[in-house]
mmCIF file of C-alpha atoms in Angstrom:
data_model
loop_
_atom_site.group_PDB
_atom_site.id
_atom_site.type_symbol
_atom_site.label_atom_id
_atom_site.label_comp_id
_atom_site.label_asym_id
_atom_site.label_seq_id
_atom_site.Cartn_x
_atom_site.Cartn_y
_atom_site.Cartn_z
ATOM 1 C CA UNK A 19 58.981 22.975 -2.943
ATOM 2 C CA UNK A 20 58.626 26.368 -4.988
ATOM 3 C CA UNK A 21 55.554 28.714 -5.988
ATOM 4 C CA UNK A 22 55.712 31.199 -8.145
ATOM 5 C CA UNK A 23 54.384 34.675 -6.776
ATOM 6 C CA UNK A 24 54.486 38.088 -8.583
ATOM 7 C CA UNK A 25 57.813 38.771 -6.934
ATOM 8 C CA UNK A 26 59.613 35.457 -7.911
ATOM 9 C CA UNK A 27 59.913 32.114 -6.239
ATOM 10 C CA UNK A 28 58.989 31.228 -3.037
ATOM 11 C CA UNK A 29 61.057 28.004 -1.804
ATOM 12 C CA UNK A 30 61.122 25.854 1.341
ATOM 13 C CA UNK A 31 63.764 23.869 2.315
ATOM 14 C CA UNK A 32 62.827 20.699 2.898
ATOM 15 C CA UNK A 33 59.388 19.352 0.337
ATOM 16 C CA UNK A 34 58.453 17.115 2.687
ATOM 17 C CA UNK A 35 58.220 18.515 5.963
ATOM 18 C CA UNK A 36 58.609 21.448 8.096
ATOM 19 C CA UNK A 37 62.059 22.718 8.850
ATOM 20 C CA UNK A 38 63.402 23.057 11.932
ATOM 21 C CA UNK A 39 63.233 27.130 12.223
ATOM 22 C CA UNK A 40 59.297 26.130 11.610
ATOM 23 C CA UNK A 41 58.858 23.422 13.705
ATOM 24 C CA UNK A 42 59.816 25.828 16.975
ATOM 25 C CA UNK A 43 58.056 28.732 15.867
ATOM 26 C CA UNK A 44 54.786 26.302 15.706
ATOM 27 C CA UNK A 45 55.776 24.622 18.832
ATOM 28 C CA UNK A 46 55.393 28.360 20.365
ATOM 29 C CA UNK A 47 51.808 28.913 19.132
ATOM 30 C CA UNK A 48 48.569 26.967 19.904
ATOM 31 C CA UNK A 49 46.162 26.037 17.961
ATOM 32 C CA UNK A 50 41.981 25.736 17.575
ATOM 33 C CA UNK A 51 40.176 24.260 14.614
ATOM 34 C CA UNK A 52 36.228 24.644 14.034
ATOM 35 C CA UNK A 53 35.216 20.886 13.492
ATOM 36 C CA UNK A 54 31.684 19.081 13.204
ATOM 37 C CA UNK A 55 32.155 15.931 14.610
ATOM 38 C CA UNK A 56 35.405 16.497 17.883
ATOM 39 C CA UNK A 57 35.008 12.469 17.803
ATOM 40 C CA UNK A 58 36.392 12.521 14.023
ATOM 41 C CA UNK A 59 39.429 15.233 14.921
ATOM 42 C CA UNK A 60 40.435 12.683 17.500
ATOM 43 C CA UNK A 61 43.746 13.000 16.328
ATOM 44 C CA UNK A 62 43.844 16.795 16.212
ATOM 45 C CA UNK A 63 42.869 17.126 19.779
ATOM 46 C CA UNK A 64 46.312 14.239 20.477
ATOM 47 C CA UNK A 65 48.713 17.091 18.473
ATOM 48 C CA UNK A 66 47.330 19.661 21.526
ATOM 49 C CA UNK A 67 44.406 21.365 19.118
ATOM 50 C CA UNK A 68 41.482 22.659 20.906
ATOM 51 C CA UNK A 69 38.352 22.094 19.145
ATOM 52 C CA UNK A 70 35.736 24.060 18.559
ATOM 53 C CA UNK A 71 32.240 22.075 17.836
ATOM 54 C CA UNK A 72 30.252 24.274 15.682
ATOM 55 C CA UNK A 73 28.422 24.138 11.856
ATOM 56 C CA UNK A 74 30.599 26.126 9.249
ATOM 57 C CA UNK A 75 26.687 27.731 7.937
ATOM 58 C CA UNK A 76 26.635 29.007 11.727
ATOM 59 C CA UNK A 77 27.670 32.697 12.550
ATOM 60 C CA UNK A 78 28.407 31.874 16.408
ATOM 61 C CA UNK A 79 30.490 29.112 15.699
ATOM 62 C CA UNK A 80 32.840 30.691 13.048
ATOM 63 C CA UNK A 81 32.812 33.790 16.048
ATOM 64 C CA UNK A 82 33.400 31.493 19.253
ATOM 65 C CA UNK A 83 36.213 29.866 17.153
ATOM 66 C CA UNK A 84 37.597 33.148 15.849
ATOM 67 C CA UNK A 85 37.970 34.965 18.822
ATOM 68 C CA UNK A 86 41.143 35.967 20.504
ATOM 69 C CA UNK A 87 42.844 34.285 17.119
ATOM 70 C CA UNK A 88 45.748 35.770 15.628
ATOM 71 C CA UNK A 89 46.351 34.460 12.317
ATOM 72 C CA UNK A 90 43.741 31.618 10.868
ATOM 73 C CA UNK A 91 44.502 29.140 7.855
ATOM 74 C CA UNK A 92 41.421 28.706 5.937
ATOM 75 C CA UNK A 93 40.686 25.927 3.499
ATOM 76 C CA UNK A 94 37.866 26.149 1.086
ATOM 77 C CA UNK A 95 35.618 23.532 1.714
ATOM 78 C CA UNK A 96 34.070 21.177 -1.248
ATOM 79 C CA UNK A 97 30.772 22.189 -0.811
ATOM 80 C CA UNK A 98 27.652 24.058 -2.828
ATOM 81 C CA UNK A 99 27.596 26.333 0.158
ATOM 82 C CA UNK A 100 31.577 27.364 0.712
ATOM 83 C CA UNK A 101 31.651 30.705 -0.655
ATOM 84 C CA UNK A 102 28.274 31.541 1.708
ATOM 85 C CA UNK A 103 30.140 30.291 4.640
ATOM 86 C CA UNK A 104 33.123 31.760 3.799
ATOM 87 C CA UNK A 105 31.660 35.103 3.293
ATOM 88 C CA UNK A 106 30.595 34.078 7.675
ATOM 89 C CA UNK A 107 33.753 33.191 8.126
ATOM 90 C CA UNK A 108 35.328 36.650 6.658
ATOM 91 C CA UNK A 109 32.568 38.585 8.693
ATOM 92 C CA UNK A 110 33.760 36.906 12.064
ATOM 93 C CA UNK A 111 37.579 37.328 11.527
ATOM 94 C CA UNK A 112 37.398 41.339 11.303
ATOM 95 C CA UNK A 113 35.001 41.626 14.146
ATOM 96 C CA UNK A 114 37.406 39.437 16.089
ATOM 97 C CA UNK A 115 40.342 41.137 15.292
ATOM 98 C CA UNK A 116 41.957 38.318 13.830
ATOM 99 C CA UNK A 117 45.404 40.267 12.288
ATOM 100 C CA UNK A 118 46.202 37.861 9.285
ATOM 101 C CA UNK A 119 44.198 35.056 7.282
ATOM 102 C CA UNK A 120 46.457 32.082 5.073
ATOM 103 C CA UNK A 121 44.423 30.869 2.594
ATOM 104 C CA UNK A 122 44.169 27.432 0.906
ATOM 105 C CA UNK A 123 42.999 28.629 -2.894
ATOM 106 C CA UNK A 124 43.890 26.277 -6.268
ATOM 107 C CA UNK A 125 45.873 26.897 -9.134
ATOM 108 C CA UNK A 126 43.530 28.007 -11.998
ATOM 109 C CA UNK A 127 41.082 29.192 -10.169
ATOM 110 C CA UNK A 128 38.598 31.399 -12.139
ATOM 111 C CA UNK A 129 34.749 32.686 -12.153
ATOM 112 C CA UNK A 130 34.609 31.494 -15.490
ATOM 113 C CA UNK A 131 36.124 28.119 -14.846
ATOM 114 C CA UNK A 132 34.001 25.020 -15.697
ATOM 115 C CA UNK A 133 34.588 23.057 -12.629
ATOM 116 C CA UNK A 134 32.316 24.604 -9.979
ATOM 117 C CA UNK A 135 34.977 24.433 -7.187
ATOM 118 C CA UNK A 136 37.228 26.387 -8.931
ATOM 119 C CA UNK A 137 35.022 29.168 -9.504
ATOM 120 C CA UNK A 138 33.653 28.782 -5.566
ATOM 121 C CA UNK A 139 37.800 29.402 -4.552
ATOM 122 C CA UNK A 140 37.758 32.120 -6.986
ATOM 123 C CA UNK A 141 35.204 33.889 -5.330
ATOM 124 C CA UNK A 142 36.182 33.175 -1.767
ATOM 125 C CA UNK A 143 39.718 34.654 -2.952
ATOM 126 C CA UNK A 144 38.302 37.832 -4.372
ATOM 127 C CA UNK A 145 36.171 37.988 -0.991
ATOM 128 C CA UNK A 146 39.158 37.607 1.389
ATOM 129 C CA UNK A 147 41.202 40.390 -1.011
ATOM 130 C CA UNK A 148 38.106 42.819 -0.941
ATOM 131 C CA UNK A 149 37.656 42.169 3.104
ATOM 132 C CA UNK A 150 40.722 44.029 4.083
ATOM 133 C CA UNK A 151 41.949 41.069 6.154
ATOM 134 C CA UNK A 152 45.809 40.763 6.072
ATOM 135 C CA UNK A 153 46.091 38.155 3.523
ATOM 136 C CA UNK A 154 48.628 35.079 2.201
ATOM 137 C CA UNK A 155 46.492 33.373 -0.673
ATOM 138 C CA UNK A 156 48.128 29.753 -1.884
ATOM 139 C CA UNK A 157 47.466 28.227 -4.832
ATOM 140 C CA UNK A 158 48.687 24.785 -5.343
ATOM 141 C CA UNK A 159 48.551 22.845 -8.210
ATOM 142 C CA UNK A 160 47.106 19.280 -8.191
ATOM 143 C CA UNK A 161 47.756 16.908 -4.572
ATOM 144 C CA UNK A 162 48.858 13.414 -6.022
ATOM 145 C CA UNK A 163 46.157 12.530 -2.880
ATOM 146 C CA UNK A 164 42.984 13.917 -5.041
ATOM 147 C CA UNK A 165 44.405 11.356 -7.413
ATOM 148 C CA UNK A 166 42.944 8.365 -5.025
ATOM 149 C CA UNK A 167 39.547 9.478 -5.424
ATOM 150 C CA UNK A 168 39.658 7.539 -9.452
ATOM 151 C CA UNK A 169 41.719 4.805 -8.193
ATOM 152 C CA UNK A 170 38.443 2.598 -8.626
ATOM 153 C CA UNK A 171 37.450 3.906 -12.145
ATOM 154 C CA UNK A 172 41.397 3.417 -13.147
ATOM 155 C CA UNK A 173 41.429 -0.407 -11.582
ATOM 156 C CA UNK A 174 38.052 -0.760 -13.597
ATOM 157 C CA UNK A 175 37.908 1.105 -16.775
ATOM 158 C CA UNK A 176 41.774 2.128 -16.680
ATOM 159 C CA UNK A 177 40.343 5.687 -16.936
ATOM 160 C CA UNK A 178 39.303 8.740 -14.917
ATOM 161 C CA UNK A 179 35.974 8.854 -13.721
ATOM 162 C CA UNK A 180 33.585 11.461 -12.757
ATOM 163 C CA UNK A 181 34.497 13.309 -9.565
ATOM 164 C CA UNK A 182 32.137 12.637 -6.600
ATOM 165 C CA UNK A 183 29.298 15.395 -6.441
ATOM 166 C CA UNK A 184 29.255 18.173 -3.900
ATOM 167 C CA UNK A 185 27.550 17.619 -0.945
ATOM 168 C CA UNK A 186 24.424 19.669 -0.249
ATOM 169 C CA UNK A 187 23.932 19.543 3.382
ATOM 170 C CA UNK A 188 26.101 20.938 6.421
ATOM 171 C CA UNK B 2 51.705 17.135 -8.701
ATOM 172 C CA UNK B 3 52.679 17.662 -4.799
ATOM 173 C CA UNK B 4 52.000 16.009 -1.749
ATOM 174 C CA UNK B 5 49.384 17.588 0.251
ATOM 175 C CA UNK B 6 51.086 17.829 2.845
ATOM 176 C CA UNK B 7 53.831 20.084 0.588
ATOM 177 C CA UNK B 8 51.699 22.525 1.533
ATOM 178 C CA UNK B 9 52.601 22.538 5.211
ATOM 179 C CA UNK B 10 55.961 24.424 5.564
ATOM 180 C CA UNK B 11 54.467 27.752 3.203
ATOM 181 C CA UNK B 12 51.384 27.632 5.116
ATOM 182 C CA UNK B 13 53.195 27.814 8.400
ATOM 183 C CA UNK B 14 55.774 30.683 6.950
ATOM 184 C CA UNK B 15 52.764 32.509 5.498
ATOM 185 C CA UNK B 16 51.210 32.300 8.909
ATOM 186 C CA UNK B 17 54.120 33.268 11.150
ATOM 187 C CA UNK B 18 56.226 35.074 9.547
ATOM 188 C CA UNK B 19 56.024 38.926 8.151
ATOM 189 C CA UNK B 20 56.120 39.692 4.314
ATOM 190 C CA UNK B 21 53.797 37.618 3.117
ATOM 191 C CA UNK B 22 50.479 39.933 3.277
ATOM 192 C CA UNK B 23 49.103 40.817 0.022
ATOM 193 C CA UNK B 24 51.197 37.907 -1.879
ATOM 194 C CA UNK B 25 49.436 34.756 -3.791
ATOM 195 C CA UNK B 26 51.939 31.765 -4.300
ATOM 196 C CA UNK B 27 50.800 29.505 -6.935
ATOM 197 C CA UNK B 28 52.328 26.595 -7.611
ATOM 198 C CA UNK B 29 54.027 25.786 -10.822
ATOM 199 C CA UNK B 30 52.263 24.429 -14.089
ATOM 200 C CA UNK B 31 52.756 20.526 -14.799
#
């Protein structure tokens, strides 16, 4: 695998999994996630990840499952209310110290994008720059899984449908 | 296009490793 940053390439050695210089350094680290539902991160909790039950709109959640953290991968949820709960998020990881924050962004990301997502992970990556926060910001370009979501307009219409809407509640 | 799970062994080096603070990998155009 290879992304382009502004000082070259950046490539892995193996596209398909973690090498084995990765695999110990993770295997010397543990892990917390904030979840909604612990019963649907079953499988989380199996790989040794505490969770943290809490509401991504909630201040005290984002801060019980910040603290003590040293690093944090953040994914920009699909939702009319990410960038607000980001913004949380970014609040809780300086007041907890948290030293470095890995961020899942998109390719082509813009605020004057015209899918609404895009310009929601735009603004949650100017956020995270302008918070001070040390900072990794990734921006892949399309996951062949996203592509499962118009497998039923492609078996019906053989073409791309509209994308499901964003949800509105927490 | 990449497997989402591609993303795995940058996010890990991004996280654990130093030199990576203040960089934005993007992946390549189709």
């Amino acid at each position: 695998m290879a992304l382009r940053s502004a000082n070259g390439f950046f490539r892995t050695s193996s596209p398909l999994s973690i090498s084995r210089s990765n695999a110990q350094a993770v295997a010397r680290l543990s892990f917390r996630a904030l979840v909604r539902s612990p019963e649907r991160a079953e499988s989380l909790r199996k790989l040794g990840v505490k969770l943290i039950e809490g509401n991504f709109a909630d201040w005290n959640s984002w801060k019980h499952a910040s603290d003590g953290v040293a690093a944090v991968f953040n994914i920009i949820v699909t939702h009319r209310d990410a960038v607000r709960w980001n913004n949380v998020f970014l609040d809780c990881a300086k007041q907890s110290g948290v030293r470095h924050v890995v961020q899942l962004s998109g390719m082509s990301v813009s605020p004057k994008s015209p899918a609404e997502f895009h310009r929601q992970m735009s603004q949650c990556d100017e956020a995270l720059t302008a918070s001070g926060l040390s900072h990794t910001i990734l921006r892949p370009n399309v996951f062949y899984q996203n592509m499962l979501r118009f497998a039923g307009s492609i078996q019906e219409r053989v073409a791309f449908g509209q994308q499901p809407a964003m949800p509105a509640s927490a | 296009m990449i497997d989402v799970r591609d993303i795995a062994e940058v996010a890990v080096k991004a996280l654990t490793e130093r030199g990576h603070s203040g960089n934005i990998y993007a992946g390549l155009k189709p």
